[in-house]
XYZ file of C-alpha atoms in Angstrom:
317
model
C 50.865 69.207 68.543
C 47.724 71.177 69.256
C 47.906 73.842 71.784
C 45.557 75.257 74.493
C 44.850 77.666 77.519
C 43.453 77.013 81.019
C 41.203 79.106 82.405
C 42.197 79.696 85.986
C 40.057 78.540 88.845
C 40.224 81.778 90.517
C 40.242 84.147 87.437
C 37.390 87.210 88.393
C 33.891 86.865 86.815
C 34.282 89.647 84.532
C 37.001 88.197 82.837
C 36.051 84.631 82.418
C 33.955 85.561 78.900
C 36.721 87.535 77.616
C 38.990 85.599 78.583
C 37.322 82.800 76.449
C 36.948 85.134 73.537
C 40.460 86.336 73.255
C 41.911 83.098 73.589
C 39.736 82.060 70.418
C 41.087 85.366 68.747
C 44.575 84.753 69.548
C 44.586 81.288 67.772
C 44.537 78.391 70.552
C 43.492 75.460 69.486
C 41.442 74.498 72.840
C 40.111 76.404 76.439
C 40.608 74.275 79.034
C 38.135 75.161 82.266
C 38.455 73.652 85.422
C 36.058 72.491 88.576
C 37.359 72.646 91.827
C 35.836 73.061 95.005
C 33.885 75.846 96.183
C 34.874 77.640 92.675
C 32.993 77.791 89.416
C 31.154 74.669 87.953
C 32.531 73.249 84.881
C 29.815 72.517 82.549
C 28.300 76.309 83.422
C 31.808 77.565 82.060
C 31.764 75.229 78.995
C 28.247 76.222 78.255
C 29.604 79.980 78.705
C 32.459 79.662 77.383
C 30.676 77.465 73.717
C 28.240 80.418 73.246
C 30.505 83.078 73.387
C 32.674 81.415 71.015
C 32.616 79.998 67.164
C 35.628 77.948 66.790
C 37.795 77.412 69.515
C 36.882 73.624 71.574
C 36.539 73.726 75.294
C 37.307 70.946 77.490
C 36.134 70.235 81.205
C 39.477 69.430 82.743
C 38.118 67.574 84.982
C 34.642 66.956 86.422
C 35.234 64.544 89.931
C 33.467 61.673 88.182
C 32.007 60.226 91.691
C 30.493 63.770 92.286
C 27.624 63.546 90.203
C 25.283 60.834 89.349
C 26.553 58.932 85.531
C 23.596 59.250 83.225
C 22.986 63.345 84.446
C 26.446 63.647 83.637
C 26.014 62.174 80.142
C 23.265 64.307 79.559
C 24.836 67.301 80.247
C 27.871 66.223 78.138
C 25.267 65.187 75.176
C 23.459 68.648 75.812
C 26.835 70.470 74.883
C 27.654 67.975 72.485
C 24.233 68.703 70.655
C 24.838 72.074 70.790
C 28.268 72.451 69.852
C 29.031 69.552 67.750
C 33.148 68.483 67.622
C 33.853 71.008 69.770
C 33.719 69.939 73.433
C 35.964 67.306 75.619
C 34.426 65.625 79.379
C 37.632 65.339 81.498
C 36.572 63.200 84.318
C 38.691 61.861 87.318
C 38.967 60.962 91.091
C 38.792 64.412 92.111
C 40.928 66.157 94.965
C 41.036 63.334 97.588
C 40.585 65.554 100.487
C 37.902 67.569 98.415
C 35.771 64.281 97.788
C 36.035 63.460 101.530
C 34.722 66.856 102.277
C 31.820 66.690 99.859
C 31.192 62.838 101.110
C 32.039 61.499 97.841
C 35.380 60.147 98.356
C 34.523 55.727 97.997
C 36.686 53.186 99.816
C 37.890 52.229 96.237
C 38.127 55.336 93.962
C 39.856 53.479 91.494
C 36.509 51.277 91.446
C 34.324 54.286 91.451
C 36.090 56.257 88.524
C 36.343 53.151 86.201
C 32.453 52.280 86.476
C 31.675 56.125 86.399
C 33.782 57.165 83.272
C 32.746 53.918 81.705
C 29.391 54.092 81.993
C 28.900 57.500 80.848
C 31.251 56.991 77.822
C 28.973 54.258 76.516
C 25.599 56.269 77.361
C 27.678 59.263 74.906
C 27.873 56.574 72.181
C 24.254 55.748 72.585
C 24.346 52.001 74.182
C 21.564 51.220 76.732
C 23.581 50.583 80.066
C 22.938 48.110 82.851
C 25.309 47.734 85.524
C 25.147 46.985 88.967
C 28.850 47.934 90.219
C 29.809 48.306 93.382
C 29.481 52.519 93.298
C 27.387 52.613 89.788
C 23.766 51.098 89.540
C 22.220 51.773 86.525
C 19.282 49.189 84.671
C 18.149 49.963 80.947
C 19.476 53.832 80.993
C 19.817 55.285 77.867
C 19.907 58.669 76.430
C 16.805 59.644 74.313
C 18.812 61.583 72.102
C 22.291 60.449 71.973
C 24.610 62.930 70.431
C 25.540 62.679 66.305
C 28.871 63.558 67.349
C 29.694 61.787 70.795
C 32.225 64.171 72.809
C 35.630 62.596 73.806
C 35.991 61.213 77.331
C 39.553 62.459 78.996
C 40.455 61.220 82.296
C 42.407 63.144 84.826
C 44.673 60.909 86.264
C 47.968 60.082 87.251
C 48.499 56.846 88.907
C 49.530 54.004 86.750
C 46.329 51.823 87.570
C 44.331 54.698 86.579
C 46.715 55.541 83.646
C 45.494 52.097 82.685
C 41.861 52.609 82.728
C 42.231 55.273 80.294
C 44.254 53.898 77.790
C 41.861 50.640 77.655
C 38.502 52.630 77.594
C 38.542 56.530 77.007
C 39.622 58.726 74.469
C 42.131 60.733 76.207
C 44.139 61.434 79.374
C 44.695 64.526 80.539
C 47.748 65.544 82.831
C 48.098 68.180 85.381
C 50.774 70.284 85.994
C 53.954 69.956 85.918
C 54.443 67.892 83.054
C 58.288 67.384 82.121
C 59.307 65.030 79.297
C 60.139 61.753 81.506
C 56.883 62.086 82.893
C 54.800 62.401 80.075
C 57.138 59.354 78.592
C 56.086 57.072 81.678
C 52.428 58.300 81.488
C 52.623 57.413 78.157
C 53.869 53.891 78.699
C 51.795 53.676 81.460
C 48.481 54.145 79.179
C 49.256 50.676 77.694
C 48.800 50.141 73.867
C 45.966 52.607 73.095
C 46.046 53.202 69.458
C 44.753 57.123 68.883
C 44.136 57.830 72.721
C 45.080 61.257 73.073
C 48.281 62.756 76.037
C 47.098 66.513 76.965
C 49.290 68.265 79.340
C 48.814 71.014 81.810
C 51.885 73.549 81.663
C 52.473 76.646 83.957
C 53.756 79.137 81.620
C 55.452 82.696 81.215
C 56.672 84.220 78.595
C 59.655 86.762 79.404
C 63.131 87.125 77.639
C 64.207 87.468 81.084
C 64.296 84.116 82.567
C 64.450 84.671 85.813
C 61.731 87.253 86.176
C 59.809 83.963 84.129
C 60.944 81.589 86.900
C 59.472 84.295 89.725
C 56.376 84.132 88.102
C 55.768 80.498 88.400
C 57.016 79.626 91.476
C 53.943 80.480 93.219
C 52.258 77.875 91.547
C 54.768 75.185 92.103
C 53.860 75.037 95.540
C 52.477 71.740 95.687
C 54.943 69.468 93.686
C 56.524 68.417 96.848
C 53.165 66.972 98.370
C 52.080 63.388 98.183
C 49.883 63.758 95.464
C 52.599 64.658 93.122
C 54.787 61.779 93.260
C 54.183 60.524 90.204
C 54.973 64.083 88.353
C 58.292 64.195 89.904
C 59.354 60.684 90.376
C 61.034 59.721 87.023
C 63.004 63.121 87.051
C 66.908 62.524 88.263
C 66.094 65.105 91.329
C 63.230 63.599 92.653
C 64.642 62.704 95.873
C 66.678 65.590 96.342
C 63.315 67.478 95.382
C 61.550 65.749 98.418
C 64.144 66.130 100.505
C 64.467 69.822 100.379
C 60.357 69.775 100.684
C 61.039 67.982 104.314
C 63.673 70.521 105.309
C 61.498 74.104 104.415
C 59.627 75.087 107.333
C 56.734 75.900 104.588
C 55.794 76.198 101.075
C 56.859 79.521 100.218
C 60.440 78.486 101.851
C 60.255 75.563 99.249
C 59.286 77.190 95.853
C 61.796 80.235 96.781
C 64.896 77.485 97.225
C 64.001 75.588 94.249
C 66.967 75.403 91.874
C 66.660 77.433 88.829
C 67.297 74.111 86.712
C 64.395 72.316 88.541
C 61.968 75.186 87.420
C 62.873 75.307 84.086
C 62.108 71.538 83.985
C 58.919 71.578 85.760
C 57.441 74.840 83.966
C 57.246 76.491 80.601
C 59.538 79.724 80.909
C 61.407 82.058 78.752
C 61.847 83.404 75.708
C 59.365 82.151 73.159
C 61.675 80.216 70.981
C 63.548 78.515 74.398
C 59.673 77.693 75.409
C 58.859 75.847 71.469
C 61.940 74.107 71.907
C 60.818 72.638 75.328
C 57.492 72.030 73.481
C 59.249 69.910 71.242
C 60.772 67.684 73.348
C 58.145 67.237 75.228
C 55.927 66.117 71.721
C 58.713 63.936 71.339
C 57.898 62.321 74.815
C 54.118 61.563 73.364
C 52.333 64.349 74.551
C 49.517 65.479 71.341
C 48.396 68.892 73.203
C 50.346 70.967 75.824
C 47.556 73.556 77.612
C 49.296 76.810 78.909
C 48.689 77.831 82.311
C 48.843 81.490 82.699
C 50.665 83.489 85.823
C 51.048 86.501 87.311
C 48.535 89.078 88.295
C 47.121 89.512 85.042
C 46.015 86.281 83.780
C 43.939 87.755 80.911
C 46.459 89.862 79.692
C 49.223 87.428 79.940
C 46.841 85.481 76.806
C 48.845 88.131 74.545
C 52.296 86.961 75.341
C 51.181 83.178 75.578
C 50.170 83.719 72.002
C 53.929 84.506 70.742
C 54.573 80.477 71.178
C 51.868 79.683 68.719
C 54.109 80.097 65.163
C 55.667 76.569 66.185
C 52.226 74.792 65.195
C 51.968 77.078 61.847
């Protein structure tokens, strides 16, 4: 079970380097950076975040795969592969859906434009000359000059079980965001089909605090959005799911919702507590078939909370 950090989306510029270089010092196994909209690019922060380290791997969790053209994102990919060989991951996926229809890249068929996107650019990564004349991806004779000695791994950010699919039949990894719980990662798993070595990464809020309930106040905020639409799937194969969506419909808002969730609910949807209450939730949630569990930090002080994240790490020694 290999563990990483996420780099939050909003986290201020002058802490994004150190926040990369104490998570290397502090012993995580991968720094996970993110692209949303109107925040930071991703492959700028991988770049960043590659130099200013030595060890640690960084993974793009996730580029929208529709939002660029294939073969420049294979080159950028094989750029940072070059550079930093075995040491960088492409997450690619649909993207937000209301994000893609703001930026006009949102297809009738997403499902169609991610699987000709992130297959495409996983064979230009393993150095095969690519024709293909989809319905969203037109490519004839592309290859990369230099393709990289040490081809990067391809996660895709997905959830759906048609997408779930994809992945397990033709990338390297899948990458979930949060919350994962242990039924979820189970069905994601099963879901991904029989994919010998494909790799389950999971995005976990987390806080560390032998007071659990001042852990639970800390990650509520961020549990805003498991109610919506788009996180069906997370929630679905828990036993509260409908009493979950219920009590969404009956809050007048979010911040209604995430104060009235049930302590039990939060404990299930989030990494909190003491350190040894948060390895054994680790566990269980390896046992479900996730390989890598990525914590996301709360609070106020996201670079500071690296320190107590790091006081789960003696479970992978």
């Amino acid at each position: 079970m290999h563990t990483g950090v996420t780099l939050p989306r909003d986290l201020p510029v002058a802490d994004v380097l150190p926040f990369a270089r104490r998570a290397e010092e502090l012993g995580f196994d991968t720094l996970w950076v993110i692209e949303d909209l109107g925040f930071r690019g991703g492959f700028a922060q991988a770049a960043a975040a590659l130099a200013i380290t030595s060890r640690i791997h960084v993974g793009l969790g996730i580029a929208p795969a529709a939002a660029r053209n294939p073969v420049f994102t294979a080159m950028e990919a094989a750029t940072l592969a070059d550079l930093f060989p075995g040491r960088f991951t492409l997450g690619l996926g649909h993207g937000v859906p209301g994000w893609m229809r703001q930026a006009g890249a949102w297809g009738a068929s997403p499902l169609t434009s991610f699987s000709e996107h992130a297959t495409a650019i996983r064979r230009l990564l393993h150095g095969e000359t690519v024709t293909l004349d989809g319905r969203y991806v037109h490519l004839d004779g592309v290859r990369l000059e230099s393709p990289p000695a040490v081809p990067p791994a391809v996660a895709a950010g997905v959830r759906g079980p048609k997408s779930l699919a994809i992945s397990g039949e033709h990338l390297d990894a899948t990458l979930l965001a949060e919350p994962v719980t242990p039924e979820y990662a189970r069905a994601a798993r099963s879901q991904l089909g029989d994919a010998p070595g494909h790799r389950l990464i999971g995005y976990e809020l987390t806080a560390v605090d032998a007071d659990p309930a001042r852990a639970r106040d800390l990650v509520r905020p961020g549990l805003v959005w498991v109610g919506a639409p788009d996180a069906a799937a997370h929630v679905a194969p828990s036993a509260y799911a409908e009493e979950l969506h219920a009590l969404r419909a009956e809050c007048a808002d979010a911040e209604e919702f995430t104060r009235r969730l049930p302590d039990e609910w939060v404990d299930d949807l989030a990494l909190v507590g003491a350190p040894e209450r948060i390895r054994s939730r680790i566990a269980e949630l390896e046992a479900a078939g996730l390989d890598e569990v990525s914590f996301f930090p709360v609070g106020e002080d996201r670079l500071g909370a690296l320190d107590s994240l790091a006081t789960i790490l003696p479970l992978q020694q």
